[in-house]
Short mmCIF file of C-alpha atoms in Angstrom, two decimals:
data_model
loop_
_atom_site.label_atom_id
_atom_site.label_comp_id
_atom_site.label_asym_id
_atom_site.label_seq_id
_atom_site.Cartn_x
_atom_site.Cartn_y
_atom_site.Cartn_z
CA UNK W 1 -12.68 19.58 1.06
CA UNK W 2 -15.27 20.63 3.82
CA UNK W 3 -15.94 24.16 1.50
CA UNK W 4 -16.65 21.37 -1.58
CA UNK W 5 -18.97 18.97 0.63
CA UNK W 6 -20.77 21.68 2.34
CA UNK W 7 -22.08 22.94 -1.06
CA UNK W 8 -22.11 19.67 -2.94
CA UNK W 9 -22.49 17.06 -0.23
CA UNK W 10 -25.19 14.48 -0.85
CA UNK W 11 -27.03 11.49 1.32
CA UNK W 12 -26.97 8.73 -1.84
CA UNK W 13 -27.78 5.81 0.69
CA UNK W 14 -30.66 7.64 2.76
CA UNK W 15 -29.47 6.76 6.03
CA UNK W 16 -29.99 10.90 6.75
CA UNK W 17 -26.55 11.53 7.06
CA UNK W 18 -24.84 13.85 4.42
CA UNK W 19 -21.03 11.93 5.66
CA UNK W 20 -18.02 12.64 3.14
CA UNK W 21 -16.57 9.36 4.66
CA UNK W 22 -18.99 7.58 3.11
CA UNK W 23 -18.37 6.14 -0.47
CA UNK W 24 -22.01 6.02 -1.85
CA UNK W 25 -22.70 9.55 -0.45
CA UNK W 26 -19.47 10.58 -1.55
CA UNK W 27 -20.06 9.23 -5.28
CA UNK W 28 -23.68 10.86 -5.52
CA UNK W 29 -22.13 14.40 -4.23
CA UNK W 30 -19.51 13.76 -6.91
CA UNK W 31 -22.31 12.96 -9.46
CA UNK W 32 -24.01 15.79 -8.23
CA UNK W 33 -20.95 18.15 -8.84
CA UNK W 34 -20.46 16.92 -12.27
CA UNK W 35 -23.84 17.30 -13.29
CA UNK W 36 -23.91 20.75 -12.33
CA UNK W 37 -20.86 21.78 -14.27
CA UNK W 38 -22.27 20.40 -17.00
CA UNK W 39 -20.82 16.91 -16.90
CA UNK W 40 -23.71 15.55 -18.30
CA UNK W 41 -23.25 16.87 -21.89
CA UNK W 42 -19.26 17.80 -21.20
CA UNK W 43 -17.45 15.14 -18.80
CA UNK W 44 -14.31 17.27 -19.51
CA UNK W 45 -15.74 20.34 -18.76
CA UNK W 46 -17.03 18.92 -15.52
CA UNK W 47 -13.88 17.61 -14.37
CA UNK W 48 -12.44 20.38 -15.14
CA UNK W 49 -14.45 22.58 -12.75
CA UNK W 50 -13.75 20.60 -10.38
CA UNK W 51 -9.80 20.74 -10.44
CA UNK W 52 -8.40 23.14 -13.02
CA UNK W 53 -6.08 21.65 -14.46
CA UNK W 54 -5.59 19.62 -17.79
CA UNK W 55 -3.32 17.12 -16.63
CA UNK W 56 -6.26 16.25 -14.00
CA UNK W 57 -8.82 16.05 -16.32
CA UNK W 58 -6.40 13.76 -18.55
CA UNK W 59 -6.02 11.53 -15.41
CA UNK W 60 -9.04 10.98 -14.54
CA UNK W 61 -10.69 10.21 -18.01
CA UNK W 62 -7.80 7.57 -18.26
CA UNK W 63 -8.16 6.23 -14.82
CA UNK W 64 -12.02 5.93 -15.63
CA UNK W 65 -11.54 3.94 -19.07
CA UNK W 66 -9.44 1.70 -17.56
CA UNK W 67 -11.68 1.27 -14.55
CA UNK W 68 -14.96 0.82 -16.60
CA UNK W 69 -13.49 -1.34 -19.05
CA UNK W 70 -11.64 -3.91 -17.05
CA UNK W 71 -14.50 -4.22 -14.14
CA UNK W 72 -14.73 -5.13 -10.99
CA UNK W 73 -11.69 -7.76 -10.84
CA UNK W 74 -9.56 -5.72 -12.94
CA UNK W 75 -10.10 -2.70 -11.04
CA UNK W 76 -9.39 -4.81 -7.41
CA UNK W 77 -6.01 -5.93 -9.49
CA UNK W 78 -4.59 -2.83 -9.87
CA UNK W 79 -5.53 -1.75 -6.66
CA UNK W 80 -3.60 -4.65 -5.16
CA UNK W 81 -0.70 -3.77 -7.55
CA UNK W 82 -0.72 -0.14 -6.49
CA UNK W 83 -0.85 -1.39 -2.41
CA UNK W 84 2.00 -3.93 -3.25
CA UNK W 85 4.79 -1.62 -4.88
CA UNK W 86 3.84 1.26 -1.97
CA UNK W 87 4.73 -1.21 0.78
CA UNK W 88 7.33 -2.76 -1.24
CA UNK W 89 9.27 0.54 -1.45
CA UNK W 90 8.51 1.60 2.19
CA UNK W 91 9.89 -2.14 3.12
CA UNK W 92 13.35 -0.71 0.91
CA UNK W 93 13.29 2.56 2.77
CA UNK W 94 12.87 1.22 6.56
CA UNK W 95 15.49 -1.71 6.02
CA UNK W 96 18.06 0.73 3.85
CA UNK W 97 17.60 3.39 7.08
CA UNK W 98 18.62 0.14 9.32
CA UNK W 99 21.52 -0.61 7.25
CA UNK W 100 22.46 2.79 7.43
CA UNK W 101 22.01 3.08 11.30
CA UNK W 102 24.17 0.05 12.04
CA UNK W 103 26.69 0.67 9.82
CA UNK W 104 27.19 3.87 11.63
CA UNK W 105 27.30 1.97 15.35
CA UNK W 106 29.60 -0.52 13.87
CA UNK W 107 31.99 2.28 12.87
CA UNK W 108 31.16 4.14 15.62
CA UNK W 109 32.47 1.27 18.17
CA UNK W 110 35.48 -0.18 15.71
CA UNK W 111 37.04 3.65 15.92
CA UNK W 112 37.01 2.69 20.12
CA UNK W 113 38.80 -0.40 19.71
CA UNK W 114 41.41 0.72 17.38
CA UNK W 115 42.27 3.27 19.93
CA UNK W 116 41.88 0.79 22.61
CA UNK W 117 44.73 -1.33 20.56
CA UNK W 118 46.84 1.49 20.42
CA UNK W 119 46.84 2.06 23.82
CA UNK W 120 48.24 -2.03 24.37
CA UNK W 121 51.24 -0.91 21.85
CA UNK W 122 51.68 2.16 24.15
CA UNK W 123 52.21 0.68 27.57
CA UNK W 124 55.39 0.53 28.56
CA UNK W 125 54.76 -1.58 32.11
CA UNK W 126 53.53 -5.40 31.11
CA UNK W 127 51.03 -4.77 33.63
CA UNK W 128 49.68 -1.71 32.23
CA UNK W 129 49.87 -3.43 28.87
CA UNK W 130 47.99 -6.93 29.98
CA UNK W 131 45.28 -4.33 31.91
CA UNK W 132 45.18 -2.28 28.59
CA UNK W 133 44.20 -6.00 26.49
CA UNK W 134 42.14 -7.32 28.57
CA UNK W 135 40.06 -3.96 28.14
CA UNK W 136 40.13 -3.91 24.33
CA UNK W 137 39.22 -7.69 23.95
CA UNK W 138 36.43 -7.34 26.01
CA UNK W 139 35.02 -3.93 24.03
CA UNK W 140 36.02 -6.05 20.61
CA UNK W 141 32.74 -8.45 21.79
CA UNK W 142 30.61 -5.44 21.27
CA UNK W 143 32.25 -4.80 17.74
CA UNK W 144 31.49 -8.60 17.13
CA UNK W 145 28.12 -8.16 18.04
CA UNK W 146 27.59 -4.63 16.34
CA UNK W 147 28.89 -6.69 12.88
CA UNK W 148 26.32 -9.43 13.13
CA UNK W 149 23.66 -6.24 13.69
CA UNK W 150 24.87 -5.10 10.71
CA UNK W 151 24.87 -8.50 8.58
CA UNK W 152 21.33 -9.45 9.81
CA UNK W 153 20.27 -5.79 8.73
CA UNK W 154 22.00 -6.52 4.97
CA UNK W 155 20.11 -9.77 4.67
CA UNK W 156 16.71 -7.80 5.72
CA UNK W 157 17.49 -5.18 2.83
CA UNK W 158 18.34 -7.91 0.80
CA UNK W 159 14.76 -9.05 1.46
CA UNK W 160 13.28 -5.94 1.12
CA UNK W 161 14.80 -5.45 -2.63
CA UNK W 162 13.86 -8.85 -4.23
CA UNK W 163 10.20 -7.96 -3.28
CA UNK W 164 10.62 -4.59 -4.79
CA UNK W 165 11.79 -6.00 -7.65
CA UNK W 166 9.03 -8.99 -7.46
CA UNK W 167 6.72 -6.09 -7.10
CA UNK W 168 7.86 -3.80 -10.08
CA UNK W 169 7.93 -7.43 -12.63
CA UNK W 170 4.53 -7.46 -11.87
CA UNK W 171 3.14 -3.71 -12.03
CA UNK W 172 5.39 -3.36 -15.35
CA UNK W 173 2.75 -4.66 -18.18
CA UNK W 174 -0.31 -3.31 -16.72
CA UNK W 175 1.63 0.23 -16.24
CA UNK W 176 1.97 0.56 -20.00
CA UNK W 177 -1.66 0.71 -20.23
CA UNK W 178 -3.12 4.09 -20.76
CA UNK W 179 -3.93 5.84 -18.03
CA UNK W 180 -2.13 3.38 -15.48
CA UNK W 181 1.17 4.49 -15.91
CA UNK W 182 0.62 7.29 -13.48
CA UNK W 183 -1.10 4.98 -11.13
CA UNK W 184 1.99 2.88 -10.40
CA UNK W 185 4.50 5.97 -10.86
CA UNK W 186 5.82 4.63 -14.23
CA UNK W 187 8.52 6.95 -16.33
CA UNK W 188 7.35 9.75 -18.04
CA UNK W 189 8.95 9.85 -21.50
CA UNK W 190 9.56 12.79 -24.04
CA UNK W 191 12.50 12.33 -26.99
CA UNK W 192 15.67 11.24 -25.56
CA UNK W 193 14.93 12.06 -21.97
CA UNK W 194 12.52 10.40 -18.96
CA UNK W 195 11.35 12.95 -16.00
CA UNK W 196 13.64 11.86 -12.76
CA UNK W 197 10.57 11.61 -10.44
CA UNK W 198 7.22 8.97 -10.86
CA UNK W 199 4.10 9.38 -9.42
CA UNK W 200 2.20 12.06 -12.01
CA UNK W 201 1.53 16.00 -11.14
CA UNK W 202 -1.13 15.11 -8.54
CA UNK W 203 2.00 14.66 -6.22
CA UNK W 204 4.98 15.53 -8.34
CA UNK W 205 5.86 19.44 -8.47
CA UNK W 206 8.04 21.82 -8.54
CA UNK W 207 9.23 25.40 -8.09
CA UNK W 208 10.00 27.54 -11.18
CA UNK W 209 12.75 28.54 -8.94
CA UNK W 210 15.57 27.43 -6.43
CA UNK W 211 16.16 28.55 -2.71
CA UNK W 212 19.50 30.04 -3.19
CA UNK W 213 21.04 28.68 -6.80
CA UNK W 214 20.08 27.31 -10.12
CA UNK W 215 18.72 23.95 -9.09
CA UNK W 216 15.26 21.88 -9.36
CA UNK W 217 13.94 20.42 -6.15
CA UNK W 218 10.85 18.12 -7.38
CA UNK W 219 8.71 17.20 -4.27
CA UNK W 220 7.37 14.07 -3.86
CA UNK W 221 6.16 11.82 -1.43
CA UNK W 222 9.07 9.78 0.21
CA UNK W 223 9.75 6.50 -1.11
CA UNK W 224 8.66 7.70 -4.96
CA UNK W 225 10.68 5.89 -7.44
CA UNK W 226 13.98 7.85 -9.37
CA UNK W 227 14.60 7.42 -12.52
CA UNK W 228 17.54 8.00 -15.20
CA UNK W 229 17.08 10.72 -16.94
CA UNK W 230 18.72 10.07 -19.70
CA UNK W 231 21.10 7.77 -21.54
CA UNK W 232 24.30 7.98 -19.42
CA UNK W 233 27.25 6.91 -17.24
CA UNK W 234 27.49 7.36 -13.48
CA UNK W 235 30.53 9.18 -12.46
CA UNK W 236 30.19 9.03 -9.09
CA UNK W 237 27.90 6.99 -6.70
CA UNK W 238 27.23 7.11 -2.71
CA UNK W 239 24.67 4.57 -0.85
CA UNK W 240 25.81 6.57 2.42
CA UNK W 241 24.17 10.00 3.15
CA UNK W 242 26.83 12.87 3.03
CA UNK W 243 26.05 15.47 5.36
CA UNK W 244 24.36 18.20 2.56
CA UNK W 245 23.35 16.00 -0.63
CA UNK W 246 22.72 13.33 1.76
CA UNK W 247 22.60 9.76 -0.84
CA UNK W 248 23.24 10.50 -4.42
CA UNK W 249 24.81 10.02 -7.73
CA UNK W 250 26.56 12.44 -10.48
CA UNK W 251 25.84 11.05 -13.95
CA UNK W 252 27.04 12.46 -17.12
CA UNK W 253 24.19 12.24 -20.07
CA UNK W 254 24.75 11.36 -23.79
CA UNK W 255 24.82 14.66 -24.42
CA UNK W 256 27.84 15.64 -22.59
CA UNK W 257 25.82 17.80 -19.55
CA UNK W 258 26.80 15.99 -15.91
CA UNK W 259 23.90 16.18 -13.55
CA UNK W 260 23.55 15.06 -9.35
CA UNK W 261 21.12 13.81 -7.63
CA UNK W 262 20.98 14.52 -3.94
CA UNK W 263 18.61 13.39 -0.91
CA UNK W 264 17.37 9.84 -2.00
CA UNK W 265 15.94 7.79 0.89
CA UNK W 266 17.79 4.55 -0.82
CA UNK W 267 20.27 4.31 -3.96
CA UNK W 268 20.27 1.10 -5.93
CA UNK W 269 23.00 -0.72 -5.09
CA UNK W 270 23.60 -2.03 -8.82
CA UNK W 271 24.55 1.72 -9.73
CA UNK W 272 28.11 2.26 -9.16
CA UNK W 273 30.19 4.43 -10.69
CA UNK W 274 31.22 3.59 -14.17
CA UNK W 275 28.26 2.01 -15.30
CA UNK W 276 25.78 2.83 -18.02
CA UNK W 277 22.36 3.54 -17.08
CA UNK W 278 19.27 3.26 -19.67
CA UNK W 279 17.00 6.32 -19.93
CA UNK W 280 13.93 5.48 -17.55
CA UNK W 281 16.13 3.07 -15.01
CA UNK W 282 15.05 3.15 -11.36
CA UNK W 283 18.04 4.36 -9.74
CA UNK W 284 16.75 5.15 -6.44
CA UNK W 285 13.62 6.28 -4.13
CA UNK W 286 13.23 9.72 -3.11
CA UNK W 287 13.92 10.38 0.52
CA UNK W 288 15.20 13.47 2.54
CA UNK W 289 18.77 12.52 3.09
CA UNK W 290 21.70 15.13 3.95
CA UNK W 291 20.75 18.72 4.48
CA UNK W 292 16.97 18.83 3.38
CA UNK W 293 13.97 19.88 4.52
CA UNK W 294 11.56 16.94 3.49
CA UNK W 295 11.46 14.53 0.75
CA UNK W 296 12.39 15.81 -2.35
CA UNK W 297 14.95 15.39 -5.11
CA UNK W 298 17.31 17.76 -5.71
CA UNK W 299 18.49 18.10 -9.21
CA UNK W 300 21.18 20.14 -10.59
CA UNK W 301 23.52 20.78 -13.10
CA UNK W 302 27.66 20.44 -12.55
CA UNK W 303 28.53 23.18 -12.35
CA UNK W 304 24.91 24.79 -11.49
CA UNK W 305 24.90 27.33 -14.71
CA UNK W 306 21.33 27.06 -15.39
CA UNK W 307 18.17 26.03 -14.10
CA UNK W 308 17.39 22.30 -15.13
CA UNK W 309 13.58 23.85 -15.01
CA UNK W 310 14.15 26.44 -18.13
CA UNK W 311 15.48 23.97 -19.90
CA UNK W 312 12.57 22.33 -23.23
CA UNK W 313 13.06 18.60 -21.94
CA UNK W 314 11.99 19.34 -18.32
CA UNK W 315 9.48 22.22 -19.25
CA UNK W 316 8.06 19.87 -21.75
CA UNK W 317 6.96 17.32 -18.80
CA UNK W 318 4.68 19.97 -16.68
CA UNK W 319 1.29 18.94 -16.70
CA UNK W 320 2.32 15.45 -17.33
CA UNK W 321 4.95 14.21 -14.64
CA UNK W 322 4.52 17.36 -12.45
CA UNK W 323 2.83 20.56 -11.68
CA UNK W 324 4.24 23.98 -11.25
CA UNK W 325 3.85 24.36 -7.53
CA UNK W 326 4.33 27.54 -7.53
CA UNK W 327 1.46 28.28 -10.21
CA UNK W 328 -1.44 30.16 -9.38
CA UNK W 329 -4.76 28.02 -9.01
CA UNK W 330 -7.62 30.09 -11.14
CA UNK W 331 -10.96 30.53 -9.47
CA UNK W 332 -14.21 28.18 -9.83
CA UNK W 333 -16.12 29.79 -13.33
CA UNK W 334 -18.31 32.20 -12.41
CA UNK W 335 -21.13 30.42 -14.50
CA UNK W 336 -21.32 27.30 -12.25
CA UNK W 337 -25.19 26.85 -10.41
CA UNK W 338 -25.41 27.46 -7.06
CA UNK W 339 -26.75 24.52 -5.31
CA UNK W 340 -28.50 24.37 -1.91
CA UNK W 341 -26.71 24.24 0.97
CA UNK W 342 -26.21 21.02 2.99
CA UNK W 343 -25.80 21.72 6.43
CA UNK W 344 -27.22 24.31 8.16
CA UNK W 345 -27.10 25.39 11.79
CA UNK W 346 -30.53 25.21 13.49
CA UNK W 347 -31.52 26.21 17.04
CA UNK W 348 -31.10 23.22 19.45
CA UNK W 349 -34.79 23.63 20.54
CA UNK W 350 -36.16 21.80 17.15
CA UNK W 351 -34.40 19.23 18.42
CA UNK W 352 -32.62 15.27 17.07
CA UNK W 353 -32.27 14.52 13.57
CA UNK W 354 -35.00 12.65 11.81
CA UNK W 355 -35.07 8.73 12.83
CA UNK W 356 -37.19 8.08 9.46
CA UNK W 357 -34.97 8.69 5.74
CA UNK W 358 -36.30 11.11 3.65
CA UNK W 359 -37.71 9.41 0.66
CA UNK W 360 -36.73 11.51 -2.12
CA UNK W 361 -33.42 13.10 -3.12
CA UNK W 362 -34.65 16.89 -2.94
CA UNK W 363 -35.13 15.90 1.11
CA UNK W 364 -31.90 13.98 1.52
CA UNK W 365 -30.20 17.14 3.09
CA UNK W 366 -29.17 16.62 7.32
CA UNK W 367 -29.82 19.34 9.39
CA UNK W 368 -27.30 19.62 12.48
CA UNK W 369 -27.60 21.36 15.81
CA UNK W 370 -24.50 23.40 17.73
CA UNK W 371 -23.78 20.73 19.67
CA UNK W 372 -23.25 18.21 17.35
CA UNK W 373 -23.38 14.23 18.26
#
């Protein structure tokens, strides 16, 4: 954050450029942060000055052991892994909307013809009748060619979701690892049940309450995986967006409660209703389907008695699948050191930075003028 950088910001490669773009500078100033907090004798306590929250500090300890003791390749790995299920997903998401989209034209375009047909079986003059076929065969090539649009747009989907799945085979060992599960938006487990939304509380959250009735939307970016959250049977299932819950599911779970799902960008198409799903299956990726303001999931009871958020299971998973996003954020400790500031606005007569790097860290500070360049 600018605030951060302008009171933490450091030049670690001497180039005399305090730049948060840049990694080395941007690892120093971090450094630099840490070490003030008092990272040096208390990582945690450091970390935690610098976002308050435990799950964070959790996180990023994890992240770090995995990091430092896998090295460089294993560290590139993941990173590939990570970059490989995010396009892998978006690939789902862009080839389900296309699906969707020609599906709709194809109907769209079949509902003329059928009323061009009718109007054949309505003549009563054979001219008016042979005028009235000739019209409809020659619309039924555009239906022809709208159901080949929608065929080629299957096959791409069909595409898209064996490299998803490709992509999840291969993020699934390293994700049990401790600390990566988060990383590659793995389930969340607690008991019998498995938080609906992947991804961790840096992205996950959600509101303690509901715009208008007992529901949970958890936010999330789109194209975060769904997940079963429970042991349980789909009642009903629809890969089509209705025009409020947009594409969803109603499951009833092992213990009797039956939940929906609404607003998924893309439901798997193995989950149908009737079948049993496993506690922590992907069922879907979240999207902003139906009536919805941006990509979220939408989670409710049937019928919507309670909040899903006051019940222990889903309580149980803040700070560890999700954050409270309406939670106040407390204030940096009072007993942090205030460190010198790094830029500072200086008359434009003193002129252009400095050609030559300072030498030693205390100097490594860039002045700037008004006008900037």
């Amino acid at each position: 954050m600018p605030s951060t950088w302008l009171r933490w910001g450091l030049d670690g490669d001497g180039d005399g450029v305090a730049d948060p773009w840049n990694p080395v500078d941007a690892i120093y100033a971090a450094a630099r942060y840490l070490a003030a907090a008092g990272g040096q004798t208390d990582i945690s306590r450091g970390i935690f000055a610098y976002n308050h929250a435990d799950w964070y500090v959790r996180q990023v300890l994890d992240l770090a052991g995995v990091y430092g003791q896998g090295g460089v390749t294993a560290t590139a790995d993941l990173q590939q892994l990570q970059a490989a299920l995010d396009a892998a997903r978006r690939q789902v998401i862009k080839a389900n909307d296309r699906v969707l989209a020609a599906e709709a034209h194809e109907d769209q375009l079949r509902s003329v013809s059928q009323r061009l047909h009718q109007n054949v079986e309505a003549a009563q003059l054979l001219s008016d009748r042979l005028a009235a076929q000739k019209s409809a065969v020659l619309f039924d090539v555009n239906v022809g060619e709208a159901r080949d649009t929608t065929q080629a747009a299957r096959e791409k989907l069909d595409q898209a979701q064996a490299g998803l799945q490709s992509a999840q085979q291969n993020a699934q060992a390293p994700s049990f690892a401790q600390g990566v599960g988060t990383l590659m938006a793995a389930p969340s487990y607690q008991s019998n049940y498995v938080f609906p939304v992947g991804g961790g509380p840096q992205i996950v959250s959600v509101g303690h309450t509901h715009h208008d009735y007992p529901a949970a939307d958890i936010a999330a970016p789109a194209g975060s995986p769904v997940y079963a959250i429970s042991n349980a049977v789909v009642v009903h299932a629809w890969h089509s967006p209705d025009p409020r819950c947009g594409i969803g599911m109603t499951i009833r779970t092992q213990d009797g409660l039956v939940w929906t799902y609404c607003h998924l960008a893309y439901l798997e198409p193995s989950v149908t209703d009737g079948i049993s799903l496993a506690a922590g299956s992907l069922v879907g990726l979240v999207g902003s389907t139906g009536h919805s303001t941006g990509p979220h999931l939408h989670l409710q009871l049937q019928p919507a008695s309670t909040y899903p958020q006051d019940q222990a299971w889903f309580a149980s998973f803040a700070g560890n699948a999700f954050r409270w996003q309406d939670a106040p954020t407390p204030v940096e400790p009072a007993d942090l050191p205030v460190a010198a500031r790094v830029f500072s606005v200086v008359p434009r007569s003193r002129g252009a930075a400095p050609k030559t790097p300072p030498k030693t860290p205390s100097q490594q500070v860039m002045g700037f003028t008004q006008g900037g360049g």
